[in-house]
Short mmCIF file of C-alpha atoms and ligand atoms in Angstrom, two decimals:
data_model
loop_
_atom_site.label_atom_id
_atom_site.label_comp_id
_atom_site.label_asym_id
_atom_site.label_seq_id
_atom_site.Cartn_x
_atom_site.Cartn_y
_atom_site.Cartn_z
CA UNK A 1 144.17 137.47 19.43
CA UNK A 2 144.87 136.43 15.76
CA UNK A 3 144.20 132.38 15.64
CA UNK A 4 147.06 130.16 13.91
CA UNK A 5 144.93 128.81 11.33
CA UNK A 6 148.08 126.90 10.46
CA UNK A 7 148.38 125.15 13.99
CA UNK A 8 144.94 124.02 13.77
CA UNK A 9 144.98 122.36 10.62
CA UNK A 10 148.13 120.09 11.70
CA UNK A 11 145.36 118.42 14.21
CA UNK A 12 144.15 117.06 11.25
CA UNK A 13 144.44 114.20 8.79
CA UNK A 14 144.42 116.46 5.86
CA UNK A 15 146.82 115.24 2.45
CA UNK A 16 149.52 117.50 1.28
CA UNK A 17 150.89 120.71 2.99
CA UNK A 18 149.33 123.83 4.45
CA UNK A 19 149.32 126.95 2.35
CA UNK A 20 146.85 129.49 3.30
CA UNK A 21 142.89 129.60 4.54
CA UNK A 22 140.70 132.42 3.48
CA UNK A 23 137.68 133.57 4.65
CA UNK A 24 134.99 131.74 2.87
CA UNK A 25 131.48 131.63 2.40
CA UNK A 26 128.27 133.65 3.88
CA UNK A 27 126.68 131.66 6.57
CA UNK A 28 124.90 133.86 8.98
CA UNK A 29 125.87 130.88 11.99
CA UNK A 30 129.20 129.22 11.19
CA UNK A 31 133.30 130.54 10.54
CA UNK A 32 134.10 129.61 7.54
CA UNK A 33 137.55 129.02 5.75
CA UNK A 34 138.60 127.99 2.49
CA UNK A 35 142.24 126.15 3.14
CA UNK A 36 144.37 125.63 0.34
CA UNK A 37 147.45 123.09 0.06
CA UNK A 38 150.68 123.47 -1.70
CA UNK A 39 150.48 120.23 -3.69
CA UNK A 40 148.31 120.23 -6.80
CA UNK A 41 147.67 116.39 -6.48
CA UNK A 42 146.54 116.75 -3.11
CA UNK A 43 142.65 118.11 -1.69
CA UNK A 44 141.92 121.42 -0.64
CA UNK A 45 139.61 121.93 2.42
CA UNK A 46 136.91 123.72 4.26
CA UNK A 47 138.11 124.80 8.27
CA UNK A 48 134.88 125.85 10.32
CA UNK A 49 134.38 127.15 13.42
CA UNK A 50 131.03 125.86 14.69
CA UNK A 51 128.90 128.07 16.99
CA UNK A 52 129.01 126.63 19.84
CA UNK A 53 126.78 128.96 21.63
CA UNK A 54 123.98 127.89 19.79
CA UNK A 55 125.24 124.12 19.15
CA UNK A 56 126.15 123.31 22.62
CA UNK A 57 126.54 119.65 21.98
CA UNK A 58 129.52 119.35 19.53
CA UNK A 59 130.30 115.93 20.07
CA UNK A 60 126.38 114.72 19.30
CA UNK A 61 126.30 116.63 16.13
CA UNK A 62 129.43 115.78 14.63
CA UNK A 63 128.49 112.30 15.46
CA UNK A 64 124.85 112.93 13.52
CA UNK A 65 126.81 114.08 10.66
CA UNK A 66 128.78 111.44 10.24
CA UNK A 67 125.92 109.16 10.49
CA UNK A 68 124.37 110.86 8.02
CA UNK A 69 127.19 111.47 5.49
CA UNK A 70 128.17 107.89 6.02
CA UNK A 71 124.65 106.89 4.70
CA UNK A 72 124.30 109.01 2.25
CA UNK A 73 127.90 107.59 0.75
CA UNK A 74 126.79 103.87 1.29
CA UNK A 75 123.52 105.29 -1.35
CA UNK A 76 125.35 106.38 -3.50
CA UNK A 77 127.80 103.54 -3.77
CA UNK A 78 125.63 101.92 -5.63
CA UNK A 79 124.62 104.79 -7.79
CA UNK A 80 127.13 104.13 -10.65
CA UNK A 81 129.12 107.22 -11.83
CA UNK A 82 128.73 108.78 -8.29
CA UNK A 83 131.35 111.13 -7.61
CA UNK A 84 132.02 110.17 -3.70
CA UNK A 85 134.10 113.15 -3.04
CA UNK A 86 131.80 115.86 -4.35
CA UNK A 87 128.10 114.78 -3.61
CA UNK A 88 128.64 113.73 -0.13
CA UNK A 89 130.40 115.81 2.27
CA UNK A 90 133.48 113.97 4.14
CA UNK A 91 134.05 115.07 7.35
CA UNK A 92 137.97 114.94 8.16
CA UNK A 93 138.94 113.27 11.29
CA UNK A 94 142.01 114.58 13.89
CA UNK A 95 145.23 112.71 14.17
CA UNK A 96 143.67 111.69 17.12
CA UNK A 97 140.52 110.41 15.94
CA UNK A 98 137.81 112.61 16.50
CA UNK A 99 135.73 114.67 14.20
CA UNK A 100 136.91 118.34 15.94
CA UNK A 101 139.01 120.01 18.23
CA UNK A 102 139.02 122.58 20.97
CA UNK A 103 141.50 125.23 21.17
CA UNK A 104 142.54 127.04 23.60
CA UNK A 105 139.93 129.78 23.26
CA UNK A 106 137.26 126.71 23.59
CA UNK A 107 136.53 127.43 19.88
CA UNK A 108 135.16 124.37 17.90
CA UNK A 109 136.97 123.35 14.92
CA UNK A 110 136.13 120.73 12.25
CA UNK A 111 136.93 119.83 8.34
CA UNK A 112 135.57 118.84 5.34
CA UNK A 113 137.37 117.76 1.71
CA UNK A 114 136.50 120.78 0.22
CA UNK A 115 134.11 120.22 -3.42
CA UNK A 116 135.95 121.87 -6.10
CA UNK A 117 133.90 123.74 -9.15
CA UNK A 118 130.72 123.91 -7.08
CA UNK A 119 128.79 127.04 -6.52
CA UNK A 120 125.94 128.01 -4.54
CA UNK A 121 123.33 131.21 -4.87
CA UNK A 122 122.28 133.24 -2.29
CA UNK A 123 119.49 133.77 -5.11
CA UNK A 124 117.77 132.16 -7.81
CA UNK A 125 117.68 133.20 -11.56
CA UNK A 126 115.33 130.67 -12.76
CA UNK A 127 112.86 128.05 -12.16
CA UNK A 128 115.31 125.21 -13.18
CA UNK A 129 117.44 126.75 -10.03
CA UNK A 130 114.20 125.72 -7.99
CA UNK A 131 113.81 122.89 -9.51
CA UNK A 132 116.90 121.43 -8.73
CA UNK A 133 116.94 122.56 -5.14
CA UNK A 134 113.36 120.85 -4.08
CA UNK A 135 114.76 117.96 -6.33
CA UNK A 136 118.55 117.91 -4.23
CA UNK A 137 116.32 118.51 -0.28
CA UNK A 138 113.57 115.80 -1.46
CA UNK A 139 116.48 113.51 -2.49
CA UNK A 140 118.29 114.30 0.64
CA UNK A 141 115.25 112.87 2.65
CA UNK A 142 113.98 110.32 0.91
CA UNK A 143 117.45 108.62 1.03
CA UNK A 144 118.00 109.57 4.50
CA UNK A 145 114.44 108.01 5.20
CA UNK A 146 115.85 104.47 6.19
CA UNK A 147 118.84 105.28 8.13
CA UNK A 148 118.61 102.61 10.76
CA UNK A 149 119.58 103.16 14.82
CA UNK A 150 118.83 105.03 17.22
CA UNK A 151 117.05 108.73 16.15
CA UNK A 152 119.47 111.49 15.60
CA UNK A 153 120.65 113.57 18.45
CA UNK A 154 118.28 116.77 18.63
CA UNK A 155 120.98 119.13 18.15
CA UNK A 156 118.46 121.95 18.80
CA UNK A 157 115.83 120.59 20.27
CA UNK A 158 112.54 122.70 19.71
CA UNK A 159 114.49 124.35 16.59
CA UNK A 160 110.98 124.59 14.83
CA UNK A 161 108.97 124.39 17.15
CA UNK A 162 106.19 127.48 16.39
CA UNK A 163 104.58 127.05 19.65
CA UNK A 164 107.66 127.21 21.64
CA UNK A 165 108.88 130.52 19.47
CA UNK A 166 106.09 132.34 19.80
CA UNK A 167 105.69 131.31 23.67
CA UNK A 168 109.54 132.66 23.82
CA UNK A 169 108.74 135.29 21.81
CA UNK A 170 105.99 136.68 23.65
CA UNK A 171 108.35 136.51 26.54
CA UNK A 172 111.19 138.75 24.95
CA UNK A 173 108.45 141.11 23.82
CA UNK A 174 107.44 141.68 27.59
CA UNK A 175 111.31 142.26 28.91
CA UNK A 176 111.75 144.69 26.13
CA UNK A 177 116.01 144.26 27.34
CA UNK A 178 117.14 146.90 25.34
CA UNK A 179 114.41 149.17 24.94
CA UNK A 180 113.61 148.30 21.04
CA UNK A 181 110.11 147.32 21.30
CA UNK A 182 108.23 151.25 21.06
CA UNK A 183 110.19 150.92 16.90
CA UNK A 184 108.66 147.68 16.27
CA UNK A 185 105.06 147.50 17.77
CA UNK A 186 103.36 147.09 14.17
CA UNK A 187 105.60 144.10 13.10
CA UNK A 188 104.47 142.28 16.80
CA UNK A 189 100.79 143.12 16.00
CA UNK A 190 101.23 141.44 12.60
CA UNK A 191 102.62 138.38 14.08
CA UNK A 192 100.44 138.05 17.06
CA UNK A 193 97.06 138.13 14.97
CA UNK A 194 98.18 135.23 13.19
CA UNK A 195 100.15 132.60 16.24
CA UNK A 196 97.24 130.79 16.48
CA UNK A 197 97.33 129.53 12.85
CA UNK A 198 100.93 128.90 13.23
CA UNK A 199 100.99 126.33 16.14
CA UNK A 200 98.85 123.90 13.82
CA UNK A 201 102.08 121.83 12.41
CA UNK A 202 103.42 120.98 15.80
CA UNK A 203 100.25 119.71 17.15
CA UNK A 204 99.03 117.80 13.76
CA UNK A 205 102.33 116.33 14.76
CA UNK A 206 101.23 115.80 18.65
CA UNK A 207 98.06 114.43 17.59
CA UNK A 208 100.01 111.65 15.66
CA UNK A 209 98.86 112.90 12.21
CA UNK A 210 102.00 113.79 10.60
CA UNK A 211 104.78 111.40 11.22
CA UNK A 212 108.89 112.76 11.83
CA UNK A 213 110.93 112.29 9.70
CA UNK A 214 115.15 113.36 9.29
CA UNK A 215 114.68 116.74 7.79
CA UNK A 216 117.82 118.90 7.11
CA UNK A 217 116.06 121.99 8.76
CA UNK A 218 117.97 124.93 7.52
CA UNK A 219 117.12 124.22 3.67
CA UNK A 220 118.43 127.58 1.91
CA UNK A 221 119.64 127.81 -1.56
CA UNK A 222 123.22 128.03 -0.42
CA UNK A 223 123.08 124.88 1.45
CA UNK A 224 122.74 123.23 -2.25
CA UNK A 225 126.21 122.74 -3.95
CA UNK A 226 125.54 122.87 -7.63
CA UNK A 227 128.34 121.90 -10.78
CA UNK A 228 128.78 124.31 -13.87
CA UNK A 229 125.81 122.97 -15.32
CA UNK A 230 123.35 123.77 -12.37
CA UNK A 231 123.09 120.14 -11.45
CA UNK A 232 123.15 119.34 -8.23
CA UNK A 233 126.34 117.99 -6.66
CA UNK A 234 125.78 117.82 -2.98
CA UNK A 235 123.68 119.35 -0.08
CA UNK A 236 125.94 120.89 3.11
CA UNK A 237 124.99 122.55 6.09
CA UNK A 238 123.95 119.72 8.23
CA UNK A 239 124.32 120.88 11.57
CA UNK A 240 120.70 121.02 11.73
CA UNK A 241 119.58 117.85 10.36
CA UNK A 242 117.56 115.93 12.90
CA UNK A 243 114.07 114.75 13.36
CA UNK A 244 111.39 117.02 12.15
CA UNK A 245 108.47 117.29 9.92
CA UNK A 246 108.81 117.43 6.27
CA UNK A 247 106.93 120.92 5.28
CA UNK A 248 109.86 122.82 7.21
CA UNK A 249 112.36 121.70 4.21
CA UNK A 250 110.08 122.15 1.33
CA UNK A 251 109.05 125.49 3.87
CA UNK A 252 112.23 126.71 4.19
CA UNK A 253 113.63 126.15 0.51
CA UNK A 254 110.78 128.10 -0.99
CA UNK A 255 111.13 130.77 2.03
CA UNK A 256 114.61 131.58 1.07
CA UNK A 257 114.86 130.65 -2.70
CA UNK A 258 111.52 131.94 -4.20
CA UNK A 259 112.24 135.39 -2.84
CA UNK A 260 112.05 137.77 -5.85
CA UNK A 261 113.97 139.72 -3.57
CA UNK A 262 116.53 139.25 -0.85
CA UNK A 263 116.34 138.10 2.87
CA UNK A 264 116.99 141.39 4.21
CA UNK A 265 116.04 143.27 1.03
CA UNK A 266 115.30 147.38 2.34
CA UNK A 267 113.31 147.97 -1.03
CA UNK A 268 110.11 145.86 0.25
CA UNK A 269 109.20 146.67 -3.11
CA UNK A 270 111.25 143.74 -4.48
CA UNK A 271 109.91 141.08 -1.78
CA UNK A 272 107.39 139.13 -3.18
CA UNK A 273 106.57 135.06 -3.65
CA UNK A 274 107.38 134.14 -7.37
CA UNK A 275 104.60 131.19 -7.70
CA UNK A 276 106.70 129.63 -10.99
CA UNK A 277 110.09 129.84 -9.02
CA UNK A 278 107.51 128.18 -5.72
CA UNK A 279 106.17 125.48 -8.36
CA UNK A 280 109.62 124.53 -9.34
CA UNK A 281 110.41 123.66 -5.84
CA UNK A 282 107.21 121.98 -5.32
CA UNK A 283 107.60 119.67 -8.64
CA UNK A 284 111.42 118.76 -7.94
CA UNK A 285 110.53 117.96 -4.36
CA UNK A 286 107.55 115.73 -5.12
CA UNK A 287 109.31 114.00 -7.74
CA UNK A 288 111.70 112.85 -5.24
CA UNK A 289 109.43 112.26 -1.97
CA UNK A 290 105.54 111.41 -3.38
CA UNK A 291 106.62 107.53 -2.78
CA UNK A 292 107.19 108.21 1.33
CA UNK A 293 105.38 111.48 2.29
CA UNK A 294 101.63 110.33 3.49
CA UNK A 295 98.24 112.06 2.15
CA UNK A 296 98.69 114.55 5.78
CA UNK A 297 102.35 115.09 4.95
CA UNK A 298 101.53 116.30 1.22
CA UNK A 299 98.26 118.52 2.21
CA UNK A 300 101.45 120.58 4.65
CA UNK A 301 103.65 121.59 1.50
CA UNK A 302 102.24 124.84 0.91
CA UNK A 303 101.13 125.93 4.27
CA UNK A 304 105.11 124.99 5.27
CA UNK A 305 106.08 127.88 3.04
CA UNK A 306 103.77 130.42 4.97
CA UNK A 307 104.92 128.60 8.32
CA UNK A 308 108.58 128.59 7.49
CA UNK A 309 108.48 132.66 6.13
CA UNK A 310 106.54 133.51 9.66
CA UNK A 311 108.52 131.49 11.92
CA UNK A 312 111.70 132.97 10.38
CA UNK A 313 110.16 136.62 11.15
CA UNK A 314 109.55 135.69 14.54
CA UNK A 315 113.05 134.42 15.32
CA UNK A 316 114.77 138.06 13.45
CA UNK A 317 112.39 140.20 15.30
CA UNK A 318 112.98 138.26 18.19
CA UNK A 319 116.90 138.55 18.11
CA UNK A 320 116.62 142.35 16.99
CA UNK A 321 114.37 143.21 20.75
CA UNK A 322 116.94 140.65 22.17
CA UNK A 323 119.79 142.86 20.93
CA UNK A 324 120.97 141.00 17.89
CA UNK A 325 122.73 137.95 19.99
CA UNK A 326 121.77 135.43 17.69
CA UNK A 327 122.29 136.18 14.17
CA UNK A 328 125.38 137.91 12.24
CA UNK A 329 124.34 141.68 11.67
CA UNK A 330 126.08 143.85 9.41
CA UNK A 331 124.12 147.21 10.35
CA UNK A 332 122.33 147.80 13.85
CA UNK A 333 118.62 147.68 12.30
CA UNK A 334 119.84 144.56 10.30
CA UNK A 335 117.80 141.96 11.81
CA UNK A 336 114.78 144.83 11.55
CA UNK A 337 115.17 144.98 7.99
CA UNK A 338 114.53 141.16 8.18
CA UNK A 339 112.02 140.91 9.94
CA UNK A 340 110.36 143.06 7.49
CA UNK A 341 111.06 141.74 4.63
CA UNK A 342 110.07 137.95 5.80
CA UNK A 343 106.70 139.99 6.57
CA UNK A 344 106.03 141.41 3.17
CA UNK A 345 106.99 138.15 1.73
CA UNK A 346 104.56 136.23 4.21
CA UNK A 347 102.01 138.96 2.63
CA UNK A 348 102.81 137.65 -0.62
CA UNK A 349 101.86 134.53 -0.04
CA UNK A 350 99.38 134.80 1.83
CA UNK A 351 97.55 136.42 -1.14
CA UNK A 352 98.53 133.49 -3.41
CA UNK A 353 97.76 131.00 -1.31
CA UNK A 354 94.61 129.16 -3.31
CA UNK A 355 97.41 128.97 -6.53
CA UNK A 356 100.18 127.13 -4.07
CA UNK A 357 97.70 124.88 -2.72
CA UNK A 358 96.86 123.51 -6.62
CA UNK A 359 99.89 123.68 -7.84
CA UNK A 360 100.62 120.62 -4.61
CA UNK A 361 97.82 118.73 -5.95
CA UNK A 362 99.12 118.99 -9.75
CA UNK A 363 102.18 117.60 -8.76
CA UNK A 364 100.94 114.92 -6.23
CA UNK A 365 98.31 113.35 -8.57
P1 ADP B 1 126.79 128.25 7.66
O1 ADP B 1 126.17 127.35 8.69
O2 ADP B 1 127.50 129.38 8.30
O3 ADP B 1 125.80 128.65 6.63
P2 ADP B 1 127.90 126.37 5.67
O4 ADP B 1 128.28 125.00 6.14
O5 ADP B 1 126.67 126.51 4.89
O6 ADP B 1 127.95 127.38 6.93
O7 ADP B 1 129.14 126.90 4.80
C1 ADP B 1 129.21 128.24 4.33
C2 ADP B 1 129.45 128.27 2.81
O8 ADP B 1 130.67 127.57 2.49
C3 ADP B 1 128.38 127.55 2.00
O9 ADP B 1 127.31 128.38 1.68
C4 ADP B 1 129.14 127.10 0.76
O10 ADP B 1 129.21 128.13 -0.20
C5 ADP B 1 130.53 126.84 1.27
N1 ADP B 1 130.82 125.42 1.56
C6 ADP B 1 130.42 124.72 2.65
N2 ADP B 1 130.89 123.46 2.63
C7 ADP B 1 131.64 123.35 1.50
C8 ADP B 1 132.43 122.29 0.93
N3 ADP B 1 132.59 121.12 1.54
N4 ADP B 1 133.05 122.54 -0.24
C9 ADP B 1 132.96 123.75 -0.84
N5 ADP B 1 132.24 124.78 -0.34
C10 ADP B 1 131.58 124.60 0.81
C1 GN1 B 2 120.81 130.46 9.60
O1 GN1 B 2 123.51 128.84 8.97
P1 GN1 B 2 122.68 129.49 7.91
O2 GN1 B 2 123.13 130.86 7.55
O3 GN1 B 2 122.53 128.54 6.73
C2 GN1 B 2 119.87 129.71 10.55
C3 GN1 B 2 118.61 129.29 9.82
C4 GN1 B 2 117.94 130.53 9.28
C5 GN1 B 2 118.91 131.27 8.38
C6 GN1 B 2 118.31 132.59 7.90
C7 GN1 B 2 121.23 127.14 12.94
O4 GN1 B 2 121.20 129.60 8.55
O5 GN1 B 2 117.73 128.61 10.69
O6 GN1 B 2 116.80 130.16 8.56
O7 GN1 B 2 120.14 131.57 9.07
N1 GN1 B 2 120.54 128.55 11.13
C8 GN1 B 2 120.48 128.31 12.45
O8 GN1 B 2 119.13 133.10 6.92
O9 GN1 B 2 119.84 129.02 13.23
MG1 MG B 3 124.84 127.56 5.18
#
């Protein structure tokens, strides 16, 4: 059944006439759409379909992200020159006044102004790039870091939780439900011999020694909106932003954006950590966060990276024995070819590991 983009749209308070939506973006999660209005003097827009199998509580996360965009806008009020439109998203409401609708299908939709002139990188070409990113996540929590009321909804509760992945994990390995396992017995070795290592965040945090914060929790590259110039304009993706610890953003960013190759790379020979593209991260981040993050919170930076890289091996191989429910695959062994890259890149920094830990003390002196 071909949706009516068109009918959608008219549930919401969007300026100017419909013209046309296009496909837009490469989440691996989200539908994305680009839609474009007949009127020059009025906004264009971005249309999503959020994935409701994994974000089962629409209403609670659209409500967390307008908490949060709302906060960030009252910030940068009083940031002269701020651009309100482009470095904060703003969610669109329905004629009716929500934040989304449900069609017929029971699909999710919801709509943001769209930000003109941005663009975002699956990969980086420089260490300005990572700059900029640790400088637009560590900017992103240290102003979200006195947002007042009640916590934010766990959207996903458990989302990076190690312990709980690799309990689940160890779970999928024994049902084996489609008979994948015999192809991948190395990569489960590889992450068995080191789950021990890997539950340490979550029960530092147990044990009271590392405090949550609001993380964003899905901190790639492309989540940063960036102007001509490289300068950061605004960070998206927020479906994910709840409480958490901070060495899963910093994690995360360097995971994804200090990849000398790609996420699902098949030449393993191009995976590997690039330490000056990891030490731009870790100096833009710090120069935003060293004022909040406690002594425990700053000795997790680099070991977030490692956690981050495994955890996100885990959760591909995972999916791939599962069947590939989870994640968009554009080739059967797709979330294979993952998995093994986040391994070789885990490798990588593994061997580096003494040369990440000084470069976090260099920047937090
Ligand atoms: P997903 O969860 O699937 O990754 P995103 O919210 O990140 O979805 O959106 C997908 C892509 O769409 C982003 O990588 C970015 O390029 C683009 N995008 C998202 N929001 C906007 C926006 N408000 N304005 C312009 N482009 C956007
Ligand atoms: C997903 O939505 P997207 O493509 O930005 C995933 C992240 C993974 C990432 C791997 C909600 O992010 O956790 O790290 O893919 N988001 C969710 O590319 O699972
Ligand atoms: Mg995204």
């Amino acid at each position: 059944m071909k949706t009516n983009i068109e009918a959608i749209v008219k549930h919401f308070n969007i300026e100017g006439t419909y013209s046309e939506a296009k496909i837009f973006g490469d989440g691996l999660i989200n539908t994305t759409y680009k839609v474009v209005t007949k009127e020059d003097e009025a906004p264009n827009y971005l249309l999503q379909i959020v994935n409701h199998h994994i974000f089962k509580n629409v209403a609670e996360l659209t409500r967390n992200i307008q908490r949060v965009t709302d906060h960030l806008r009252s910030k940068l009020e009083k940031i002269e020159g701020s651009d309100l439109k482009r470095e904060v998203l703003t969610p669109i409401d329905t004629v009716d006044g929500k934040g989304y609708i449900k069609d017929e299908a029971g699909n999710y939709w919801r709509m943001f102004l769209f930000i003109e002139n941005a663009r975002s990188y699956n990969q980086l070409s420089n260490a300005n790039q990572a700059y900029v990113g640790g400088k637009a996540f560590g900017q992103f929590q240290s102003r979200l870091s006195d947002l007042g009321g009640e916590p934010l909804y766990p959207v996903l509760p458990d989302f990076h939780n190690t312990e709980m992945r690799i309990l689940n994990f160890i779970e999928r390995v024994k049902q084996d439900p489609v008979g994948r396992l015999k192809e991948v017995q190395e990569e489960v070795d590889f992450l068995m011999a080191r789950s021990e290592e890997y539950k340490k965040i979550v029960q530092m945090g147990r044990e009271g020694i590392l405090p949550e914060r609001i993380v964003h929790q899905d901190t790639k590259f492309n989540n940063v909106l960036l102007d001509e110039n490289d300068n950061i304009l605004c960070v998206i993706d927020l479906d994910t932003v709840m409480p958490g610890y901070v060495c899963y953003d910093i994690g995360d960013a360097i995971r994804n954006g200090a990849n000398t190759g790609l996420e699902d790379d098949r030449d393993l020979d191009k995976v590997s950590m690039n330490i000056d593209l990891f030490e731009g991260f870790i100096k833009g981040f710090m120069e935003e966060t060293k004022d909040v993050l406690t002594p425990a919170e700053i000795d997790t930076l680099a070991f977030g990276a490692k956690l981050l890289t495994y955890e996100q091996a885990v959760r591909f191989l995972d999916d791939y024995i599962d069947g590939d429910n989870y994640y968009k695959v554009n080739a059967p062994d797709h979330n294979l070819v993952r998995t093994r890259a986040q391994i070789k890149l885990l490798k990588s920094m593994e061997e580096q590991y003494d040369k990440m830990e000084a470069i976090v003390k260099k920047y937090s002196a």
